[in-house]
mmCIF file with all atom_site columns, C-alpha atoms in Angstrom:
data_model
loop_
_atom_site.group_PDB
_atom_site.id
_atom_site.type_symbol
_atom_site.label_atom_id
_atom_site.label_alt_id
_atom_site.label_comp_id
_atom_site.label_asym_id
_atom_site.label_entity_id
_atom_site.label_seq_id
_atom_site.pdbx_PDB_ins_code
_atom_site.Cartn_x
_atom_site.Cartn_y
_atom_site.Cartn_z
_atom_site.occupancy
_atom_site.B_iso_or_equiv
_atom_site.pdbx_formal_charge
_atom_site.auth_seq_id
_atom_site.auth_comp_id
_atom_site.auth_asym_id
_atom_site.auth_atom_id
_atom_site.pdbx_PDB_model_num
ATOM 1   C CA . MET A 1 1   ? 297.884 17.931  103.667 1.00 42.00 ? 1235 MET A CA 1
ATOM 2   C CA . ALA A 1 2   ? 301.664 18.019  103.916 1.00 53.00 ? 1236 ALA A CA 1
ATOM 3   C CA . SER A 1 3   ? 303.382 20.186  101.335 1.00 67.00 ? 1237 SER A CA 1
ATOM 4   C CA . THR A 1 4   ? 305.588 18.569  98.704  1.00 81.00 ? 1238 THR A CA 1
ATOM 5   C CA . SER A 1 5   ? 309.299 19.232  99.152  1.00 90.00 ? 1239 SER A CA 1
ATOM 6   C CA . PRO A 1 6   ? 311.173 20.873  96.268  1.00 92.00 ? 1240 PRO A CA 1
ATOM 7   C CA . ALA A 1 7   ? 313.188 17.671  95.763  1.00 93.00 ? 1241 ALA A CA 1
ATOM 8   C CA . SER A 1 8   ? 310.047 15.510  95.497  1.00 94.00 ? 1242 SER A CA 1
ATOM 9   C CA . ARG A 1 9   ? 308.415 18.013  93.144  1.00 95.00 ? 1243 ARG A CA 1
ATOM 10  C CA . LEU A 1 10  ? 311.435 18.025  90.838  1.00 96.00 ? 1244 LEU A CA 1
ATOM 11  C CA . ILE A 1 11  ? 311.674 14.225  90.908  1.00 96.00 ? 1245 ILE A CA 1
ATOM 12  C CA . GLY A 1 12  ? 307.987 13.989  90.026  1.00 96.00 ? 1246 GLY A CA 1
ATOM 13  C CA . THR A 1 13  ? 308.372 16.373  87.106  1.00 97.00 ? 1247 THR A CA 1
ATOM 14  C CA . ALA A 1 14  ? 311.484 14.662  85.718  1.00 97.00 ? 1248 ALA A CA 1
ATOM 15  C CA . ALA A 1 15  ? 310.068 11.169  86.171  1.00 97.00 ? 1249 ALA A CA 1
ATOM 16  C CA . GLY A 1 16  ? 306.831 12.148  84.472  1.00 97.00 ? 1250 GLY A CA 1
ATOM 17  C CA . ALA A 1 17  ? 308.711 13.486  81.473  1.00 98.00 ? 1251 ALA A CA 1
ATOM 18  C CA . ARG A 1 18  ? 310.912 10.399  81.138  1.00 98.00 ? 1252 ARG A CA 1
ATOM 19  C CA . LEU A 1 19  ? 308.726 7.523   82.331  1.00 98.00 ? 1253 LEU A CA 1
ATOM 20  C CA . ARG A 1 20  ? 305.158 8.402   81.436  1.00 97.00 ? 1254 ARG A CA 1
ATOM 21  C CA . PRO A 1 21  ? 305.850 8.275   77.661  1.00 98.00 ? 1255 PRO A CA 1
ATOM 22  C CA . LEU A 1 22  ? 307.107 4.700   78.177  1.00 98.00 ? 1256 LEU A CA 1
ATOM 23  C CA . GLY A 1 23  ? 303.816 3.712   79.790  1.00 97.00 ? 1257 GLY A CA 1
ATOM 24  C CA . LEU A 1 24  ? 304.912 3.715   83.423  1.00 98.00 ? 1258 LEU A CA 1
ATOM 25  C CA . ARG A 1 25  ? 302.533 5.271   85.919  1.00 97.00 ? 1259 ARG A CA 1
ATOM 26  C CA . ARG A 1 26  ? 303.088 6.914   89.239  1.00 97.00 ? 1260 ARG A CA 1
ATOM 27  C CA . GLN A 1 27  ? 301.819 5.166   92.360  1.00 94.00 ? 1261 GLN A CA 1
ATOM 28  C CA . GLY A 1 28  ? 299.616 7.857   93.852  1.00 91.00 ? 1262 GLY A CA 1
ATOM 29  C CA . ARG A 1 29  ? 301.712 10.811  94.993  1.00 89.00 ? 1263 ARG A CA 1
ATOM 30  C CA . SER A 1 30  ? 304.666 8.623   95.924  1.00 93.00 ? 1264 SER A CA 1
ATOM 31  C CA . ARG A 1 31  ? 308.121 8.429   94.361  1.00 95.00 ? 1265 ARG A CA 1
ATOM 32  C CA . THR A 1 32  ? 307.344 4.963   93.008  1.00 97.00 ? 1266 THR A CA 1
ATOM 33  C CA . TRP A 1 33  ? 306.553 4.335   89.340  1.00 98.00 ? 1267 TRP A CA 1
ATOM 34  C CA . LEU A 1 34  ? 305.195 1.058   87.971  1.00 98.00 ? 1268 LEU A CA 1
ATOM 35  C CA . ASP A 1 35  ? 305.688 -0.699  84.660  1.00 98.00 ? 1269 ASP A CA 1
ATOM 36  C CA . ASP A 1 36  ? 302.697 -3.050  84.566  1.00 98.00 ? 1270 ASP A CA 1
ATOM 37  C CA . GLN A 1 37  ? 303.386 -6.143  82.466  1.00 97.00 ? 1271 GLN A CA 1
ATOM 38  C CA . GLY A 1 38  ? 300.358 -8.109  83.661  1.00 97.00 ? 1272 GLY A CA 1
ATOM 39  C CA . TRP A 1 39  ? 302.112 -10.958 85.460  1.00 98.00 ? 1273 TRP A CA 1
ATOM 40  C CA . TRP A 1 40  ? 305.088 -8.909  86.621  1.00 98.00 ? 1274 TRP A CA 1
ATOM 41  C CA . LEU A 1 41  ? 305.734 -5.322  87.580  1.00 98.00 ? 1275 LEU A CA 1
ATOM 42  C CA . GLY A 1 42  ? 308.690 -3.156  86.839  1.00 98.00 ? 1276 GLY A CA 1
ATOM 43  C CA . VAL A 1 43  ? 309.209 -1.027  89.942  1.00 98.00 ? 1277 VAL A CA 1
ATOM 44  C CA . VAL A 1 44  ? 311.133 2.246   89.926  1.00 98.00 ? 1278 VAL A CA 1
ATOM 45  C CA . GLU A 1 45  ? 311.641 3.924   93.276  1.00 97.00 ? 1279 GLU A CA 1
ATOM 46  C CA . PHE A 1 46  ? 313.285 7.311   93.698  1.00 97.00 ? 1280 PHE A CA 1
ATOM 47  C CA . SER A 1 47  ? 314.319 6.590   97.263  1.00 92.00 ? 1281 SER A CA 1
ATOM 48  C CA . ALA A 1 48  ? 314.389 9.497   99.702  1.00 89.00 ? 1282 ALA A CA 1
ATOM 49  C CA . PRO A 1 49  ? 317.397 9.906   102.021 1.00 87.00 ? 1283 PRO A CA 1
ATOM 50  C CA . LYS A 1 50  ? 316.988 9.278   105.738 1.00 84.00 ? 1284 LYS A CA 1
ATOM 51  C CA . SER A 1 51  ? 317.594 12.935  106.465 1.00 82.00 ? 1285 SER A CA 1
ATOM 52  C CA . GLY A 1 52  ? 317.384 16.077  104.382 1.00 84.00 ? 1286 GLY A CA 1
ATOM 53  C CA . GLN A 1 53  ? 316.198 16.322  100.802 1.00 92.00 ? 1287 GLN A CA 1
ATOM 54  C CA . GLY A 1 54  ? 317.473 14.376  97.818  1.00 93.00 ? 1288 GLY A CA 1
ATOM 55  C CA . SER A 1 55  ? 316.975 11.102  95.997  1.00 96.00 ? 1289 SER A CA 1
ATOM 56  C CA . GLY A 1 56  ? 318.565 7.849   95.012  1.00 95.00 ? 1290 GLY A CA 1
ATOM 57  C CA . LEU A 1 57  ? 317.207 5.226   92.627  1.00 97.00 ? 1291 LEU A CA 1
ATOM 58  C CA . GLN A 1 58  ? 316.227 1.591   92.885  1.00 97.00 ? 1292 GLN A CA 1
ATOM 59  C CA . ALA A 1 59  ? 314.737 -0.356  90.002  1.00 98.00 ? 1293 ALA A CA 1
ATOM 60  C CA . GLY A 1 60  ? 313.683 -3.958  89.717  1.00 98.00 ? 1294 GLY A CA 1
ATOM 61  C CA . VAL A 1 61  ? 310.973 -6.504  89.067  1.00 98.00 ? 1295 VAL A CA 1
ATOM 62  C CA . THR A 1 62  ? 308.186 -7.833  91.278  1.00 98.00 ? 1296 THR A CA 1
ATOM 63  C CA . TRP A 1 63  ? 306.919 -11.312 90.344  1.00 98.00 ? 1297 TRP A CA 1
ATOM 64  C CA . LEU A 1 64  ? 303.202 -11.127 91.041  1.00 98.00 ? 1298 LEU A CA 1
ATOM 65  C CA . TRP A 1 65  ? 302.915 -14.892 91.559  1.00 98.00 ? 1299 TRP A CA 1
ATOM 66  C CA . HIS A 1 66  ? 304.297 -14.199 95.058  1.00 96.00 ? 1300 HIS A CA 1
ATOM 67  C CA . ASP A 1 67  ? 300.818 -12.878 95.927  1.00 96.00 ? 1301 ASP A CA 1
ATOM 68  C CA . MET A 1 68  ? 302.083 -10.361 98.476  1.00 94.00 ? 1302 MET A CA 1
ATOM 69  C CA . GLY A 1 69  ? 300.530 -7.081  99.481  1.00 94.00 ? 1303 GLY A CA 1
ATOM 70  C CA . HIS A 1 70  ? 303.633 -5.009  98.773  1.00 94.00 ? 1304 HIS A CA 1
ATOM 71  C CA . PHE A 1 71  ? 306.141 -4.364  96.021  1.00 94.00 ? 1305 PHE A CA 1
ATOM 72  C CA . SER A 1 72  ? 309.485 -6.162  96.124  1.00 93.00 ? 1306 SER A CA 1
ATOM 73  C CA . PHE A 1 73  ? 312.707 -6.187  94.156  1.00 95.00 ? 1307 PHE A CA 1
ATOM 74  C CA . ASP A 1 74  ? 312.817 -9.877  93.230  1.00 96.00 ? 1308 ASP A CA 1
ATOM 75  C CA . VAL A 1 75  ? 315.257 -8.982  90.461  1.00 96.00 ? 1309 VAL A CA 1
ATOM 76  C CA . GLN A 1 76  ? 317.032 -5.663  90.691  1.00 94.00 ? 1310 GLN A CA 1
ATOM 77  C CA . SER A 1 77  ? 319.731 -3.550  89.149  1.00 93.00 ? 1311 SER A CA 1
ATOM 78  C CA . LEU A 1 78  ? 322.467 -1.862  91.123  1.00 91.00 ? 1312 LEU A CA 1
ATOM 79  C CA . PRO A 1 79  ? 320.971 1.007   93.131  1.00 93.00 ? 1313 PRO A CA 1
ATOM 80  C CA . VAL A 1 80  ? 322.075 4.578   92.572  1.00 94.00 ? 1314 VAL A CA 1
ATOM 81  C CA . ALA A 1 81  ? 323.254 6.268   95.752  1.00 93.00 ? 1315 ALA A CA 1
ATOM 82  C CA . SER A 1 82  ? 321.241 9.152   97.128  1.00 93.00 ? 1316 SER A CA 1
ATOM 83  C CA . GLN A 1 83  ? 322.241 12.607  95.962  1.00 92.00 ? 1317 GLN A CA 1
ATOM 84  C CA . GLY A 1 84  ? 321.454 15.623  98.099  1.00 93.00 ? 1318 GLY A CA 1
ATOM 85  C CA . PHE A 1 85  ? 319.458 18.754  97.345  1.00 93.00 ? 1319 PHE A CA 1
ATOM 86  C CA . ARG A 1 86  ? 321.394 22.033  97.454  1.00 94.00 ? 1320 ARG A CA 1
ATOM 87  C CA . ASN A 1 87  ? 319.198 24.264  95.347  1.00 94.00 ? 1321 ASN A CA 1
ATOM 88  C CA . GLU A 1 88  ? 316.540 23.884  92.676  1.00 94.00 ? 1322 GLU A CA 1
ATOM 89  C CA . ALA A 1 89  ? 318.811 24.435  89.689  1.00 95.00 ? 1323 ALA A CA 1
ATOM 90  C CA . GLN A 1 90  ? 321.326 21.865  90.920  1.00 95.00 ? 1324 GLN A CA 1
ATOM 91  C CA . PHE A 1 91  ? 318.708 19.286  91.832  1.00 95.00 ? 1325 PHE A CA 1
ATOM 92  C CA . ALA A 1 92  ? 316.701 19.700  88.619  1.00 96.00 ? 1326 ALA A CA 1
ATOM 93  C CA . SER A 1 93  ? 319.756 18.321  86.817  1.00 96.00 ? 1327 SER A CA 1
ATOM 94  C CA . VAL A 1 94  ? 320.079 15.500  89.364  1.00 96.00 ? 1328 VAL A CA 1
ATOM 95  C CA . ALA A 1 95  ? 316.399 14.616  89.008  1.00 97.00 ? 1329 ALA A CA 1
ATOM 96  C CA . ASP A 1 96  ? 316.577 14.498  85.216  1.00 97.00 ? 1330 ASP A CA 1
ATOM 97  C CA . ASP A 1 97  ? 319.666 12.275  85.339  1.00 97.00 ? 1331 ASP A CA 1
ATOM 98  C CA . LEU A 1 98  ? 317.971 9.879   87.768  1.00 97.00 ? 1332 LEU A CA 1
ATOM 99  C CA . ALA A 1 99  ? 314.812 9.805   85.662  1.00 98.00 ? 1333 ALA A CA 1
ATOM 100 C CA . GLU A 1 100 ? 316.830 9.078   82.521  1.00 98.00 ? 1334 GLU A CA 1
ATOM 101 C CA . ARG A 1 101 ? 318.607 6.216   84.296  1.00 97.00 ? 1335 ARG A CA 1
ATOM 102 C CA . ALA A 1 102 ? 315.247 4.923   85.473  1.00 98.00 ? 1336 ALA A CA 1
ATOM 103 C CA . ALA A 1 103 ? 313.935 4.885   81.917  1.00 98.00 ? 1337 ALA A CA 1
ATOM 104 C CA . VAL A 1 104 ? 316.978 2.913   80.756  1.00 98.00 ? 1338 VAL A CA 1
ATOM 105 C CA . LYS A 1 105 ? 316.529 0.393   83.555  1.00 98.00 ? 1339 LYS A CA 1
ATOM 106 C CA . ALA A 1 106 ? 312.800 -0.034  82.865  1.00 98.00 ? 1340 ALA A CA 1
ATOM 107 C CA . GLN A 1 107 ? 313.462 -0.744  79.204  1.00 98.00 ? 1341 GLN A CA 1
ATOM 108 C CA . MET A 1 108 ? 316.274 -3.121  80.121  1.00 98.00 ? 1342 MET A CA 1
ATOM 109 C CA . PHE A 1 109 ? 313.901 -5.221  82.210  1.00 98.00 ? 1343 PHE A CA 1
ATOM 110 C CA . ARG A 1 110 ? 311.367 -5.261  79.371  1.00 98.00 ? 1344 ARG A CA 1
ATOM 111 C CA . ARG A 1 111 ? 314.026 -6.621  77.031  1.00 98.00 ? 1345 ARG A CA 1
ATOM 112 C CA . ARG A 1 112 ? 315.198 -9.157  79.590  1.00 98.00 ? 1346 ARG A CA 1
ATOM 113 C CA . PHE A 1 113 ? 311.703 -10.471 80.406  1.00 98.00 ? 1347 PHE A CA 1
ATOM 114 C CA . PRO A 1 114 ? 309.637 -9.978  77.229  1.00 97.00 ? 1348 PRO A CA 1
ATOM 115 C CA . ASP A 1 115 ? 307.566 -13.110 77.774  1.00 97.00 ? 1349 ASP A CA 1
ATOM 116 C CA . LEU A 1 116 ? 307.300 -16.176 79.974  1.00 97.00 ? 1350 LEU A CA 1
ATOM 117 C CA . ALA A 1 117 ? 309.573 -18.361 77.840  1.00 96.00 ? 1351 ALA A CA 1
ATOM 118 C CA . ALA A 1 118 ? 312.441 -15.857 77.955  1.00 97.00 ? 1352 ALA A CA 1
ATOM 119 C CA . THR A 1 119 ? 311.850 -15.299 81.665  1.00 98.00 ? 1353 THR A CA 1
ATOM 120 C CA . ALA A 1 120 ? 311.999 -19.025 82.384  1.00 97.00 ? 1354 ALA A CA 1
ATOM 121 C CA . ARG A 1 121 ? 315.273 -19.340 80.471  1.00 97.00 ? 1355 ARG A CA 1
ATOM 122 C CA . ASP A 1 122 ? 316.736 -16.459 82.439  1.00 97.00 ? 1356 ASP A CA 1
ATOM 123 C CA . LEU A 1 123 ? 315.626 -17.644 85.870  1.00 97.00 ? 1357 LEU A CA 1
ATOM 124 C CA . ILE A 1 124 ? 316.529 -21.275 85.255  1.00 95.00 ? 1358 ILE A CA 1
ATOM 125 C CA . SER A 1 125 ? 320.025 -20.282 84.150  1.00 95.00 ? 1359 SER A CA 1
ATOM 126 C CA . GLN A 1 126 ? 320.816 -18.590 87.464  1.00 90.00 ? 1360 GLN A CA 1
ATOM 127 C CA . ARG A 1 127 ? 323.109 -20.340 89.911  1.00 84.00 ? 1361 ARG A CA 1
ATOM 128 C CA . VAL A 1 128 ? 321.309 -22.228 92.669  1.00 79.00 ? 1362 VAL A CA 1
ATOM 129 C CA . ASP A 1 129 ? 322.684 -21.395 96.102  1.00 74.00 ? 1363 ASP A CA 1
ATOM 130 C CA . ARG A 1 130 ? 321.775 -23.788 98.868  1.00 70.00 ? 1364 ARG A CA 1
ATOM 131 C CA . GLY A 1 131 ? 320.116 -21.984 101.712 1.00 67.00 ? 1365 GLY A CA 1
ATOM 132 C CA . TRP A 1 132 ? 316.850 -20.083 101.533 1.00 68.00 ? 1366 TRP A CA 1
ATOM 133 C CA . SER A 1 133 ? 316.495 -18.408 98.166  1.00 78.00 ? 1367 SER A CA 1
ATOM 134 C CA . TRP A 1 134 ? 313.476 -16.752 96.578  1.00 89.00 ? 1368 TRP A CA 1
ATOM 135 C CA . GLU A 1 135 ? 315.415 -16.934 93.317  1.00 92.00 ? 1369 GLU A CA 1
ATOM 136 C CA . ALA A 1 136 ? 315.206 -20.737 93.388  1.00 92.00 ? 1370 ALA A CA 1
ATOM 137 C CA . TRP A 1 137 ? 311.482 -20.553 94.126  1.00 94.00 ? 1371 TRP A CA 1
ATOM 138 C CA . ASP A 1 138 ? 310.864 -18.156 91.251  1.00 96.00 ? 1372 ASP A CA 1
ATOM 139 C CA . ALA A 1 139 ? 312.865 -20.366 88.903  1.00 96.00 ? 1373 ALA A CA 1
ATOM 140 C CA . GLY A 1 140 ? 310.788 -23.351 90.031  1.00 96.00 ? 1374 GLY A CA 1
ATOM 141 C CA . VAL A 1 141 ? 307.529 -21.515 89.340  1.00 98.00 ? 1375 VAL A CA 1
ATOM 142 C CA . ALA A 1 142 ? 308.700 -20.388 85.903  1.00 98.00 ? 1376 ALA A CA 1
ATOM 143 C CA . ALA A 1 143 ? 309.951 -23.883 85.040  1.00 97.00 ? 1377 ALA A CA 1
ATOM 144 C CA . ALA A 1 144 ? 306.623 -25.390 86.089  1.00 97.00 ? 1378 ALA A CA 1
ATOM 145 C CA . LEU A 1 145 ? 304.732 -22.893 83.938  1.00 97.00 ? 1379 LEU A CA 1
ATOM 146 C CA . VAL A 1 146 ? 306.704 -23.794 80.814  1.00 96.00 ? 1380 VAL A CA 1
ATOM 147 C CA . GLY A 1 147 ? 306.560 -27.527 81.495  1.00 95.00 ? 1381 GLY A CA 1
ATOM 148 C CA . ASP A 1 148 ? 310.116 -28.238 82.641  1.00 96.00 ? 1382 ASP A CA 1
ATOM 149 C CA . VAL A 1 149 ? 308.981 -30.583 85.382  1.00 97.00 ? 1383 VAL A CA 1
ATOM 150 C CA . SER A 1 150 ? 312.407 -31.913 86.398  1.00 96.00 ? 1384 SER A CA 1
ATOM 151 C CA . VAL A 1 151 ? 313.868 -28.413 86.725  1.00 96.00 ? 1385 VAL A CA 1
ATOM 152 C CA . ALA A 1 152 ? 310.791 -27.248 88.608  1.00 97.00 ? 1386 ALA A CA 1
ATOM 153 C CA . ARG A 1 153 ? 311.100 -30.088 91.092  1.00 96.00 ? 1387 ARG A CA 1
ATOM 154 C CA . ASP A 1 154 ? 314.818 -29.477 91.538  1.00 93.00 ? 1388 ASP A CA 1
ATOM 155 C CA . ARG A 1 155 ? 314.447 -25.744 92.230  1.00 94.00 ? 1389 ARG A CA 1
ATOM 156 C CA . LEU A 1 156 ? 311.414 -26.116 94.472  1.00 94.00 ? 1390 LEU A CA 1
ATOM 157 C CA . SER A 1 157 ? 313.037 -28.904 96.471  1.00 91.00 ? 1391 SER A CA 1
ATOM 158 C CA . THR A 1 158 ? 315.682 -26.459 97.688  1.00 90.00 ? 1392 THR A CA 1
ATOM 159 C CA . VAL A 1 159 ? 312.893 -24.507 99.401  1.00 89.00 ? 1393 VAL A CA 1
ATOM 160 C CA . LEU A 1 160 ? 311.710 -27.593 101.254 1.00 90.00 ? 1394 LEU A CA 1
ATOM 161 C CA . ASP A 1 161 ? 315.249 -28.465 102.354 1.00 86.00 ? 1395 ASP A CA 1
ATOM 162 C CA . GLU A 1 162 ? 315.374 -25.458 104.682 1.00 83.00 ? 1396 GLU A CA 1
ATOM 163 C CA . GLU A 1 163 ? 314.394 -25.348 108.338 1.00 85.00 ? 1397 GLU A CA 1
ATOM 164 C CA . PRO A 1 164 ? 311.392 -22.983 108.557 1.00 83.00 ? 1398 PRO A CA 1
ATOM 165 C CA . VAL A 1 165 ? 312.608 -20.797 111.396 1.00 82.00 ? 1399 VAL A CA 1
ATOM 166 C CA . VAL A 1 166 ? 310.063 -18.018 110.795 1.00 88.00 ? 1400 VAL A CA 1
ATOM 167 C CA . GLN A 1 167 ? 306.406 -18.025 109.791 1.00 90.00 ? 1401 GLN A CA 1
ATOM 168 C CA . TRP A 1 168 ? 306.900 -16.703 106.263 1.00 87.00 ? 1402 TRP A CA 1
ATOM 169 C CA . MET A 1 169 ? 309.190 -19.638 105.511 1.00 88.00 ? 1403 MET A CA 1
ATOM 170 C CA . SER A 1 170 ? 306.537 -22.084 106.731 1.00 91.00 ? 1404 SER A CA 1
ATOM 171 C CA . ASP A 1 171 ? 303.962 -20.333 104.542 1.00 92.00 ? 1405 ASP A CA 1
ATOM 172 C CA . ALA A 1 172 ? 306.276 -20.462 101.527 1.00 91.00 ? 1406 ALA A CA 1
ATOM 173 C CA . GLN A 1 173 ? 306.932 -24.167 102.047 1.00 93.00 ? 1407 GLN A CA 1
ATOM 174 C CA . ARG A 1 174 ? 303.212 -24.869 102.264 1.00 94.00 ? 1408 ARG A CA 1
ATOM 175 C CA . THR A 1 175 ? 302.711 -23.043 98.966  1.00 95.00 ? 1409 THR A CA 1
ATOM 176 C CA . THR A 1 176 ? 305.633 -24.960 97.480  1.00 95.00 ? 1410 THR A CA 1
ATOM 177 C CA . ARG A 1 177 ? 304.027 -28.280 98.384  1.00 96.00 ? 1411 ARG A CA 1
ATOM 178 C CA . GLU A 1 178 ? 300.781 -27.126 96.763  1.00 96.00 ? 1412 GLU A CA 1
ATOM 179 C CA . LEU A 1 179 ? 302.645 -26.345 93.560  1.00 97.00 ? 1413 LEU A CA 1
ATOM 180 C CA . LEU A 1 180 ? 304.606 -29.598 93.597  1.00 97.00 ? 1414 LEU A CA 1
ATOM 181 C CA . ASP A 1 181 ? 301.291 -31.482 93.715  1.00 96.00 ? 1415 ASP A CA 1
ATOM 182 C CA . LEU A 1 182 ? 300.324 -29.758 90.450  1.00 97.00 ? 1416 LEU A CA 1
ATOM 183 C CA . VAL A 1 183 ? 303.646 -29.676 88.658  1.00 96.00 ? 1417 VAL A CA 1
ATOM 184 C CA . ASP A 1 184 ? 302.901 -32.533 86.213  1.00 96.00 ? 1418 ASP A CA 1
ATOM 185 C CA . ASP A 1 185 ? 299.801 -30.706 84.935  1.00 96.00 ? 1419 ASP A CA 1
ATOM 186 C CA . ARG A 1 186 ? 300.801 -27.508 83.156  1.00 94.00 ? 1420 ARG A CA 1
ATOM 187 C CA . ASP A 1 187 ? 297.211 -26.288 82.857  1.00 95.00 ? 1421 ASP A CA 1
ATOM 188 C CA . ALA A 1 188 ? 296.741 -26.698 86.597  1.00 97.00 ? 1422 ALA A CA 1
ATOM 189 C CA . VAL A 1 189 ? 299.984 -24.833 87.255  1.00 97.00 ? 1423 VAL A CA 1
ATOM 190 C CA . ARG A 1 190 ? 298.842 -22.022 84.997  1.00 97.00 ? 1424 ARG A CA 1
ATOM 191 C CA . ALA A 1 191 ? 295.475 -21.794 86.781  1.00 97.00 ? 1425 ALA A CA 1
ATOM 192 C CA . TRP A 1 192 ? 297.331 -21.717 90.120  1.00 97.00 ? 1426 TRP A CA 1
ATOM 193 C CA . ALA A 1 193 ? 299.545 -18.875 88.897  1.00 98.00 ? 1427 ALA A CA 1
ATOM 194 C CA . VAL A 1 194 ? 296.640 -16.908 87.400  1.00 97.00 ? 1428 VAL A CA 1
ATOM 195 C CA . ASP A 1 195 ? 294.767 -17.115 90.718  1.00 97.00 ? 1429 ASP A CA 1
ATOM 196 C CA . ARG A 1 196 ? 297.781 -15.880 92.678  1.00 97.00 ? 1430 ARG A CA 1
ATOM 197 C CA . ILE A 1 197 ? 298.600 -13.092 90.239  1.00 98.00 ? 1431 ILE A CA 1
ATOM 198 C CA . THR A 1 198 ? 294.978 -11.945 90.162  1.00 98.00 ? 1432 THR A CA 1
ATOM 199 C CA . SER A 1 199 ? 294.921 -11.929 93.964  1.00 98.00 ? 1433 SER A CA 1
ATOM 200 C CA . CYS A 1 200 ? 298.197 -10.041 94.164  1.00 98.00 ? 1434 CYS A CA 1
ATOM 201 C CA . ARG A 1 201 ? 297.019 -7.398  91.703  1.00 98.00 ? 1435 ARG A CA 1
ATOM 202 C CA . ALA A 1 202 ? 293.889 -6.830  93.796  1.00 97.00 ? 1436 ALA A CA 1
ATOM 203 C CA . ARG A 1 203 ? 295.937 -6.540  96.989  1.00 97.00 ? 1437 ARG A CA 1
ATOM 204 C CA . LEU A 1 204 ? 298.191 -3.967  95.332  1.00 96.00 ? 1438 LEU A CA 1
ATOM 205 C CA . GLY A 1 205 ? 295.239 -1.978  94.030  1.00 95.00 ? 1439 GLY A CA 1
ATOM 206 C CA . LEU A 1 206 ? 295.958 -2.806  90.385  1.00 96.00 ? 1440 LEU A CA 1
ATOM 207 C CA . ALA A 1 207 ? 293.252 -3.264  87.762  1.00 96.00 ? 1441 ALA A CA 1
ATOM 208 C CA . PRO A 1 208 ? 292.607 -6.828  86.554  1.00 95.00 ? 1442 PRO A CA 1
ATOM 209 C CA . ALA A 1 209 ? 295.086 -7.868  83.879  1.00 95.00 ? 1443 ALA A CA 1
ATOM 210 C CA . VAL A 1 210 ? 293.824 -8.464  80.349  1.00 92.00 ? 1444 VAL A CA 1
ATOM 211 C CA . GLY A 1 211 ? 294.984 -11.682 78.647  1.00 93.00 ? 1445 GLY A CA 1
ATOM 212 C CA . LEU A 1 212 ? 296.711 -13.063 81.713  1.00 94.00 ? 1446 LEU A CA 1
ATOM 213 C CA . ASP A 1 213 ? 295.853 -16.687 80.994  1.00 94.00 ? 1447 ASP A CA 1
ATOM 214 C CA . ALA A 1 214 ? 297.174 -16.430 77.433  1.00 94.00 ? 1448 ALA A CA 1
ATOM 215 C CA . ALA A 1 215 ? 300.383 -14.725 78.580  1.00 95.00 ? 1449 ALA A CA 1
ATOM 216 C CA . LEU A 1 216 ? 301.152 -17.718 80.807  1.00 96.00 ? 1450 LEU A CA 1
ATOM 217 C CA . ASP A 1 217 ? 300.252 -20.354 78.208  1.00 92.00 ? 1451 ASP A CA 1
ATOM 218 C CA . VAL A 1 218 ? 303.592 -21.569 76.884  1.00 79.00 ? 1452 VAL A CA 1
ATOM 219 C CA . ARG A 1 219 ? 303.443 -24.831 74.976  1.00 69.00 ? 1453 ARG A CA 1
ATOM 220 C CA . THR A 1 220 ? 307.144 -25.492 74.414  1.00 45.00 ? 1454 THR A CA 1
ATOM 221 C CA . SER A 1 221 ? 309.620 -26.607 77.043  1.00 41.00 ? 1455 SER A CA 1
ATOM 222 C CA . VAL A 1 222 ? 312.608 -24.424 77.748  1.00 45.00 ? 1456 VAL A CA 1
ATOM 223 C CA . ASP A 1 223 ? 316.112 -25.815 77.595  1.00 45.00 ? 1457 ASP A CA 1
ATOM 224 C CA . PRO A 1 224 ? 318.226 -23.997 80.198  1.00 41.00 ? 1458 PRO A CA 1
ATOM 225 C CA . ALA A 1 225 ? 321.237 -24.377 77.922  1.00 40.00 ? 1459 ALA A CA 1
ATOM 226 C CA . VAL A 1 226 ? 319.635 -22.443 75.057  1.00 37.00 ? 1460 VAL A CA 1
#
């Protein structure tokens, strides 16, 4: 087994002290920590430099309705540039600062996306850029889940407007058509999302989420202007 570098050890210690009390958990022995919200994940990554020892910081949100076998930064904060390791005393301070920033970012995402209704308002309010955009797809999914059918159709249509030049785009468009067939039936949309989130959690090695169906059951439409 490869030994742990001093930088990784200090990052692990600092992150544990700052993030574990908030409920985040470390992904194995990696530098990635997860904030499991059932239908989305907060992801904190203390990114290693390409050479030498040190760490930067990336933090964001993975929408589990993507049903992918890897973490992604579907929404993210500005990354913190990598800082190098000179000695243990110097880097212990760096690690604690990065861990403190990570804790702030994790709590910020919790406040920004406390539930599906607030998430839908946030995603729907974002500017729609023509051209391939996962942001438009996510906004369409969220709108469909809260019953904003016209907004859902508008956002999802931008996905179908693109030329699928690679396989993942073709796959995404096929999934989009499946969702558009369901969009007038909120219960069907919710069942679709629950299936995809459950599948994604299994692929990522996460335990089944408790109360997932209830978390996605929003019975009031969301006005993007609110």
